[in-house]
Amino acid sequence: MSPSVPLQEMIRAIRSARTQCEERGVIQRECAAIRAQFRQVDNGARSHNLAKLLYVHMLGYPAHFGQMECVRMIASPRYSEKRVGYLGAMMLLDEKQDASLLITNSIKNDLSHSNQYVQSLALCTLACMGSAEMCRDLAPEIDRLLRASNSYIKKKAALCAVHIVRKVQDLGELFAPAARSLLSEKNHGVLHGAVVLITELCERNPETLERFRKTVPDLVQIMKGLVISGYSPEHDVAGISDPFLQVRILRLLRILGRNNEAASDAMNDLLAQVATNTDSTKTVGNAVLYETVLTVLDIKSESGLRVLAVNILGRFLLNNDRNIRYIAMTSLQRIVGTDHNAVQRHRGTIVDCLKDQDASVKRRALELSLALVSASNIRSMMKELLLFLSSCPPELRAQAASGIFYAAERYAPSQRWHIDTILHVLTTAGGDVRDETVPNLIQLITNASELHCYTVHKLYRALLNDISQQSLVQVACWCIGEYGDLLLRGECQETEPAQVTEDDVLDALETVLQSHMSSPATRGFALTATMKLSTRILDNVDRIRSIVSIYGSCIDVELQQRAVEYNALFRKYDHMRAAVLERMPVIEKNSPGHTNGESAGEPMKEIQPPKVKQGEPLLPQQPANQKDGVTLTLSCEKQSDSVLTVTLTASNSTDSDMSSFTLQAAVPKVCLSTSNAKEAFSVRTCTYSRLCKTTQSYDALSYDEHQSVRGKVWSIRCKTTNYIREEENHCLISKINKAVAVFNKKLYHFPPPNLAFNSRC
Amino acid sequence: MSLTTHFPLCFLFSLFQMQFMLLFSRQGKLRLQKWYVPLSDKEKKKITRELVQTVLARKPKMCSFLEWRDLKIVYKRYASLYFCCAIEDQDNELITLEIIHRYVELLDKYFGSVCELDIIFNFEKAYFILDEFLLGGEAQETSKKNVLKAIEQADLLQEVRHRMKSK
């Protein structure tokens, strides 16, 4: 065999270049020479030149000027030139290049060449880079070769047909008959090609699949022959006879047996035989076993066979070879839904794999572990998962965190455990949790009313420790704002109470406010929490006042707005402050009828729009609060996406008139840019001279400030702007704040109605 | 960037297919690249660069399989060369390891105790051998003997014609 000396010399020259620059120089010179040679008439060294160019191309340098040369070489009568020409075509031309069409004719001719090695080149190239058009053009040729040629060509034609079918699905019909007859060939290469082709045809066309089901007995026979027959040196790999063919047949059987009892029955014995007799000491045996297991689990197999398959996977899990363990977990993942109990038996081993060094194995173990969590093993599993979270690779953290949350939510044995778990995750992986964790946790905390003291203590300590994890800090600020009084009280049942002064708490919040680590959203939480504390602490209200006023000129618009409004709450509306900043009610998740956005303008449950016909009683609104003969109700109506109309109505059911009363409502302005509900308030005021006694039905709409007519109801309409926009997967909680009525200079405030607007969570 | 976004729709149906095979040295130099799916040069370069980086970053005792984008990568190191195949979701990773091993055996038989230099200086032969073993990403011949015989015959043909020409 003559070595391609010029090629090897060039390679040597390139490799001896000491710098990138030198290499480029060598290559440029060579390419120039090659280009010149291409332009010359046939000089007997064409294949060497093209080979050189291909080498240069592999190093990453441009070689498109060789495309036409490939086309020319392919058309050459010399085998050596054809060989390199086709190689070049596969490397430089792909179906996206126009030049690829030019070789279609050459390929066509070479497919019927008298020499099988030339035919082989054409088949290989077509199967590698044939475009859809080329495939359509040449499909009949391929079909012909499938039927009438020697084994060497038939096996290649079969795989070429596979490529054609992948490109042009309709042509599958053309090859089906030939594929069927190829199954009776003895040659392993041809059989392998036939099985691959039939697999491809069946996957793409359900009718073809039906027809080929009849071949199951034949396939079983072939397989049996491979498994049982004596040693065949030609195809033997570590004691397994032609594992490549075995795997392919098993795969085809899988597709044919899927969802079909009869076919599954026909292959049952064979699968059992392969599963039990295949030697599993080497990878090759395990490859066959693996394919067998996949097939058993996918078809309608007998329960005994299924158990056998899962046991094989269980054995794989204990294998020393990491690859095998990985494979086992991949397969177990697929069946954890359907054969849950069988997989549970191997939970211990799977959990151990969480500690494996390999990231791929860890990932699989994590997915599988999360799938195996159940009510009975939640405590022990969570311990392992939290341990894993503290040392897991960064790319798995988000997945682990959300998996843990989900499991905790489904199977939490107690509220305290649930809160503890979430806090643990937030401290270890707070940066990797999703946005809605914060409102979810807040909701969880408010619902666990006996644990408020415990929770705020824990969060306070966590806050002192570390203010970099935004989710944690946000929840902590919120808790401190809400339950700060419990913190300051200095007593707690569930945990060691903290000896905390008001200054300490305010220091903590101010640190968050001022820290550059805090995101704008976090600072918002901190500011609101500080404000809330003004009604829960005794001595340091002035400090709070000054904090709030400082932020009135903050550069962050959101903070500034909040600060300004809180300032207003201190000054003009101080009488309302306590009521406004009261404890939040228990937030209900997904309360029926409280989802907005389902249809614009649809009111909430039991609340009617204010438009009522004359004479019709106003249906009861939610809630009707009564005190001293004054009835106060709130209703809301969503007019459009950004406008919500809140109607506060007051009515007088005493015998006499009430004079000089003021009706005020504090309505939150809810702005939405993240999932956090921001509590900012705006106050609407309406002053009336009289609230007259009402005895009859109401007319809610009209009111006249100057008249004091009996039977009238006065109402305030407030429009809130920037109301809640629909955001997927976020639980937004907003509260229409309480109605605070001032009648005759006396403050009446009514507990807030249970109006929670949630978007679908 | 997902490979699947660049394919014509029909490729999405293929559940078992080798998409490409790469051979590269421990310094990350590409020694062979065989693509069974149509991609632009730019895309191929990007994929190669990223994948080479990812595989070289793996430690010795780690799993031979990794998930990369939405493909499964099966790789094995033989002396100074990494053999790397990209297969699709439903493919059998273990048999792919066997395919890689078979290819190495073929190279070994052909070159006589093959080393990286053989593949560098005779890269076109490495391709020819690969093309006689795999076709369109699938194994075409499962007998080692037959593959080697075919290569031998083809080489002879090349010789004969060559000699005939120079007469």
PDB file of N, CA and C in Angstrom, chain A residues 58 158 261 370 379 382 534 757:
ATOM      1  N   MET A  58     -10.039  19.619   9.043  1.00  0.00           N
ATOM      2  CA  MET A  58     -10.275  19.040  10.364  1.00  0.00           C
ATOM      3  C   MET A  58      -9.623  19.878  11.455  1.00  0.00           C
ATOM      4  N   ALA A 158     -29.858  -1.522   3.049  1.00  0.00           N
ATOM      5  CA  ALA A 158     -30.870  -1.481   4.111  1.00  0.00           C
ATOM      6  C   ALA A 158     -30.685  -0.228   4.967  1.00  0.00           C
ATOM      7  N   GLU A 261     -51.317  -7.522  23.446  1.00  0.00           N
ATOM      8  CA  GLU A 261     -51.230  -8.721  24.287  1.00  0.00           C
ATOM      9  C   GLU A 261     -50.646  -9.903  23.541  1.00  0.00           C
ATOM     10  N   LEU A 370     -36.428  11.656  44.791  1.00  0.00           N
ATOM     11  CA  LEU A 370     -37.595  12.516  44.918  1.00  0.00           C
ATOM     12  C   LEU A 370     -38.859  11.761  44.536  1.00  0.00           C
ATOM     13  N   ARG A 379     -39.718  11.486  56.729  1.00  0.00           N
ATOM     14  CA  ARG A 379     -38.726  12.049  57.653  1.00  0.00           C
ATOM     15  C   ARG A 379     -37.310  11.601  57.308  1.00  0.00           C
ATOM     16  N   MET A 382     -36.165  12.996  53.915  1.00  0.00           N
ATOM     17  CA  MET A 382     -35.869  14.427  53.933  1.00  0.00           C
ATOM     18  C   MET A 382     -34.508  14.681  54.555  1.00  0.00           C
ATOM     19  N   SER A 534     -44.180  49.856  64.005  1.00  0.00           N
ATOM     20  CA  SER A 534     -44.557  51.083  64.704  1.00  0.00           C
ATOM     21  C   SER A 534     -45.804  50.888  65.552  1.00  0.00           C
ATOM     22  N   PHE A 757     -57.299  38.107  46.825  1.00  0.00           N
ATOM     23  CA  PHE A 757     -57.261  37.902  45.388  1.00  0.00           C
ATOM     24  C   PHE A 757     -56.092  37.010  45.052  1.00  0.00           C
TER      25      PHE A 757
END
